[in-house]
Short mmCIF file of C-alpha atoms and ligand atoms in Angstrom, two decimals:
data_model
loop_
_atom_site.label_atom_id
_atom_site.label_comp_id
_atom_site.label_asym_id
_atom_site.label_seq_id
_atom_site.Cartn_x
_atom_site.Cartn_y
_atom_site.Cartn_z
CA UNK A 1 12.93 6.65 -24.40
CA UNK A 2 11.81 5.87 -20.84
CA UNK A 3 11.86 2.22 -19.80
CA UNK A 4 8.41 0.70 -19.35
CA UNK A 5 7.36 -1.37 -16.36
CA UNK A 6 4.16 -3.06 -15.31
CA UNK A 7 3.57 -4.15 -11.76
CA UNK A 8 0.75 -5.61 -9.76
CA UNK A 9 0.76 -4.20 -6.23
CA UNK A 10 -1.42 -5.05 -3.24
CA UNK A 11 -2.90 -2.85 -0.52
CA UNK A 12 -2.39 -4.48 2.90
CA UNK A 13 -3.72 -3.46 6.29
CA UNK A 14 -6.67 -3.62 8.66
CA UNK A 15 -10.17 -2.42 7.84
CA UNK A 16 -10.73 1.34 7.70
CA UNK A 17 -7.04 2.32 7.68
CA UNK A 18 -7.59 4.03 4.31
CA UNK A 19 -6.54 1.47 1.70
CA UNK A 20 -9.46 2.25 -0.59
CA UNK A 21 -9.20 5.99 0.03
CA UNK A 22 -5.48 5.99 -0.89
CA UNK A 23 -6.10 3.89 -3.99
CA UNK A 24 -8.99 6.08 -5.09
CA UNK A 25 -7.02 9.25 -4.47
CA UNK A 26 -4.05 7.90 -6.36
CA UNK A 27 -5.87 6.47 -9.35
CA UNK A 28 -8.64 9.04 -9.72
CA UNK A 29 -7.27 12.08 -7.95
CA UNK A 30 -10.22 12.65 -5.70
CA UNK A 31 -11.29 11.68 -2.23
CA UNK A 32 -14.82 10.43 -1.78
CA UNK A 33 -15.79 10.37 1.88
CA UNK A 34 -18.75 8.14 1.07
CA UNK A 35 -16.70 5.62 -0.84
CA UNK A 36 -18.46 2.31 -0.35
CA UNK A 37 -16.60 -0.52 1.30
CA UNK A 38 -14.77 -2.58 -1.25
CA UNK A 39 -16.49 -5.83 -2.08
CA UNK A 40 -14.22 -8.83 -2.63
CA UNK A 41 -11.04 -7.78 -4.35
CA UNK A 42 -10.78 -5.39 -7.19
CA UNK A 43 -8.07 -3.47 -8.92
CA UNK A 44 -7.48 -0.06 -10.39
CA UNK A 45 -4.96 0.88 -13.07
CA UNK A 46 -2.71 3.91 -12.96
CA UNK A 47 0.02 5.02 -15.33
CA UNK A 48 2.86 6.81 -13.65
CA UNK A 49 5.84 8.70 -15.04
CA UNK A 50 8.96 8.87 -12.89
CA UNK A 51 11.17 11.26 -14.88
CA UNK A 52 14.04 11.29 -12.38
CA UNK A 53 14.80 7.65 -13.16
CA UNK A 54 13.41 7.85 -16.71
CA UNK A 55 10.71 5.20 -16.41
CA UNK A 56 7.02 4.82 -17.08
CA UNK A 57 5.13 2.43 -14.86
CA UNK A 58 1.69 0.92 -15.27
CA UNK A 59 0.46 -0.07 -11.84
CA UNK A 60 -2.35 -2.49 -11.20
CA UNK A 61 -3.41 -1.70 -7.65
CA UNK A 62 -5.30 -4.47 -5.87
CA UNK A 63 -7.45 -3.60 -2.91
CA UNK A 64 -9.09 -6.19 -0.69
CA UNK A 65 -12.18 -5.75 1.44
CA UNK A 66 -11.82 -6.50 5.17
CA UNK A 67 -11.09 -10.12 5.89
CA UNK A 68 -11.72 -12.29 2.85
CA UNK A 69 -13.50 -15.48 3.83
CA UNK A 70 -12.33 -17.66 1.00
CA UNK A 71 -8.76 -18.83 0.63
CA UNK A 72 -9.18 -18.83 -3.15
CA UNK A 73 -9.98 -15.10 -3.11
CA UNK A 74 -6.81 -14.48 -1.13
CA UNK A 75 -4.69 -16.54 -3.49
CA UNK A 76 -5.95 -14.60 -6.48
CA UNK A 77 -5.34 -11.36 -4.62
CA UNK A 78 -1.69 -12.17 -3.95
CA UNK A 79 -0.88 -14.05 -7.15
CA UNK A 80 1.70 -12.22 -9.23
CA UNK A 81 2.00 -9.30 -6.82
CA UNK A 82 5.37 -7.54 -7.13
CA UNK A 83 5.03 -5.16 -4.22
CA UNK A 84 2.69 -3.86 -1.56
CA UNK A 85 1.78 -0.98 0.70
CA UNK A 86 1.52 -1.92 4.38
CA UNK A 87 -0.99 0.64 5.60
CA UNK A 88 -1.95 1.58 9.14
CA UNK A 89 -4.01 4.33 10.73
CA UNK A 90 -1.89 6.59 12.99
CA UNK A 91 -4.91 7.16 15.26
CA UNK A 92 -5.36 3.44 16.05
CA UNK A 93 -2.40 1.61 17.59
CA UNK A 94 -3.92 -1.81 16.96
CA UNK A 95 -3.68 -1.24 13.18
CA UNK A 96 0.04 -0.48 13.58
CA UNK A 97 0.64 -3.64 15.63
CA UNK A 98 -1.18 -5.63 12.95
CA UNK A 99 1.04 -4.70 10.00
CA UNK A 100 3.37 -7.52 11.07
CA UNK A 101 0.47 -9.95 10.59
CA UNK A 102 -0.30 -8.53 7.16
CA UNK A 103 3.31 -8.90 6.17
CA UNK A 104 3.37 -12.51 7.41
CA UNK A 105 0.17 -13.35 5.59
CA UNK A 106 1.45 -11.81 2.35
CA UNK A 107 4.73 -13.71 2.44
CA UNK A 108 2.88 -16.93 3.30
CA UNK A 109 0.77 -16.53 0.16
CA UNK A 110 3.64 -15.55 -2.14
CA UNK A 111 6.47 -17.62 -3.50
CA UNK A 112 9.04 -14.98 -2.57
CA UNK A 113 9.42 -11.86 -0.46
CA UNK A 114 8.30 -8.76 -2.35
CA UNK A 115 9.14 -5.12 -1.57
CA UNK A 116 6.77 -3.50 0.91
CA UNK A 117 6.51 0.16 1.89
CA UNK A 118 5.08 1.12 5.29
CA UNK A 119 2.39 3.81 5.00
CA UNK A 120 1.33 5.69 8.14
CA UNK A 121 -2.00 7.12 6.99
CA UNK A 122 -4.38 9.77 8.38
CA UNK A 123 -1.61 12.10 9.55
CA UNK A 124 -4.09 14.98 9.11
CA UNK A 125 -5.73 13.80 12.36
CA UNK A 126 -3.02 15.42 14.46
CA UNK A 127 -4.99 15.62 17.72
CA UNK A 128 -5.93 11.94 17.83
CA UNK A 129 -2.55 10.62 16.79
CA UNK A 130 -1.63 7.44 18.71
CA UNK A 131 1.48 6.19 16.87
CA UNK A 132 4.48 8.52 16.56
CA UNK A 133 6.64 9.05 13.51
CA UNK A 134 9.61 7.57 15.40
CA UNK A 135 7.79 4.32 16.19
CA UNK A 136 6.64 3.86 12.63
CA UNK A 137 10.04 4.67 11.20
CA UNK A 138 11.77 2.35 13.65
CA UNK A 139 9.56 -0.61 12.76
CA UNK A 140 10.01 0.04 9.05
CA UNK A 141 13.76 0.33 9.36
CA UNK A 142 14.14 -2.76 11.53
CA UNK A 143 12.11 -4.75 9.03
CA UNK A 144 13.87 -3.44 5.95
CA UNK A 145 11.12 -1.24 4.54
CA UNK A 146 10.85 2.40 3.57
CA UNK A 147 8.38 4.58 5.49
CA UNK A 148 5.95 7.22 4.23
CA UNK A 149 3.40 9.34 6.15
CA UNK A 150 0.26 10.09 4.18
CA UNK A 151 -3.19 11.54 4.24
CA UNK A 152 -5.74 10.35 1.74
CA UNK A 153 -7.89 13.25 2.93
CA UNK A 154 -5.46 16.07 2.08
CA UNK A 155 -3.60 14.09 -0.58
CA UNK A 156 -0.30 14.48 1.25
CA UNK A 157 2.29 11.92 0.08
CA UNK A 158 -0.30 9.70 -1.57
CA UNK A 159 1.52 9.61 -4.88
CA UNK A 160 4.84 9.55 -3.01
CA UNK A 161 3.85 6.27 -1.32
CA UNK A 162 3.26 4.54 -4.66
CA UNK A 163 6.31 6.16 -6.29
CA UNK A 164 8.52 5.01 -3.40
CA UNK A 165 7.22 1.47 -3.88
CA UNK A 166 7.78 1.68 -7.65
CA UNK A 167 11.39 2.74 -7.17
CA UNK A 168 11.99 -0.15 -4.78
CA UNK A 169 10.40 -2.66 -7.16
CA UNK A 170 12.44 -1.34 -10.07
CA UNK A 171 15.69 -1.48 -8.09
CA UNK A 172 14.98 -5.03 -7.12
CA UNK A 173 13.93 -6.15 -10.63
CA UNK A 174 17.11 -4.58 -12.02
CA UNK A 175 19.18 -6.30 -9.35
CA UNK A 176 17.90 -9.80 -10.18
CA UNK A 177 17.83 -9.55 -13.97
P1 LIG B 201 -10.06 0.66 4.06
O1 LIG B 201 -10.23 0.58 2.59
O2 LIG B 201 -8.67 0.44 4.52
O3 LIG B 201 -11.03 -0.21 4.80
P2 LIG B 201 -11.20 3.28 3.72
O4 LIG B 201 -10.38 2.16 4.52
O5 LIG B 201 -10.42 3.78 2.59
O6 LIG B 201 -12.56 2.79 3.46
O7 LIG B 201 -11.23 4.43 4.82
C1 LIG B 201 -11.87 4.24 6.08
C2 LIG B 201 -12.36 5.57 6.62
O8 LIG B 201 -11.24 6.42 6.88
C3 LIG B 201 -13.23 6.34 5.64
O9 LIG B 201 -14.14 7.09 6.44
C4 LIG B 201 -12.28 7.29 4.99
O10 LIG B 201 -12.95 8.43 4.52
C5 LIG B 201 -11.37 7.63 6.15
N1 LIG B 201 -10.00 8.00 5.72
C6 LIG B 201 -9.18 7.34 4.88
N2 LIG B 201 -8.00 7.95 4.79
C7 LIG B 201 -8.07 9.04 5.57
C8 LIG B 201 -7.14 10.10 5.90
O11 LIG B 201 -5.99 10.16 5.44
N3 LIG B 201 -7.57 11.04 6.79
C9 LIG B 201 -8.81 11.01 7.34
N4 LIG B 201 -9.14 11.98 8.18
N5 LIG B 201 -9.72 10.05 7.04
C10 LIG B 201 -9.34 9.08 6.17
P3 LIG B 201 -15.73 6.83 6.42
O12 LIG B 201 -16.24 7.78 7.42
O13 LIG B 201 -16.15 7.14 5.01
O14 LIG B 201 -15.89 5.39 6.78
MG1 LIG B 202 -11.50 -0.73 1.45
#
């Protein structure tokens, strides 16, 4: 019998990096180019089987719209989160520089440091790429995170990003219990 886990995870990163697109792709398996901007914070549920480590995971994926104005919204967003995806857009350097701020804000709002996976999204936009693989990998490594390159448009590594996070959360929950 596979072990069962349940985790709340949060999508972190600047506006328009693809947080909603990744979440939608992952939880509903389609990409809607006209997906409306997320209002407030909302979550989607996805059940995931990871046969190689014999576990089933139910993920509650929380996605936040832009910059929430109310501290109380933020607190509810972060409360109980066990992991997060730190997402940036490889065509906009500013969004890469900002993942440090997202990490800081998350840890400020949480009672402990949770596993985060760095997600370099929009790698399908090869010609307008502004942040290299090496830079992204280096930052992730120096900050103790795993690194995944994804495209919510093609679907490349979308599930892999969430699975990588799940494995990290499971390792850490096994280590502390
Ligand atoms: P956010 O939730 O982080 O704010 P969204 O970002 O998911 O709303 O995505 C912002 C825009 O980027 C959307 O375009 C979306 O279609 C596009 N996008 C998201 N991921 C990718 C990707 O991997 N590749 C490409 N090419 N585009 C992507 P629109 O035009 O709908 O605003
Ligand atoms: Mg969004």
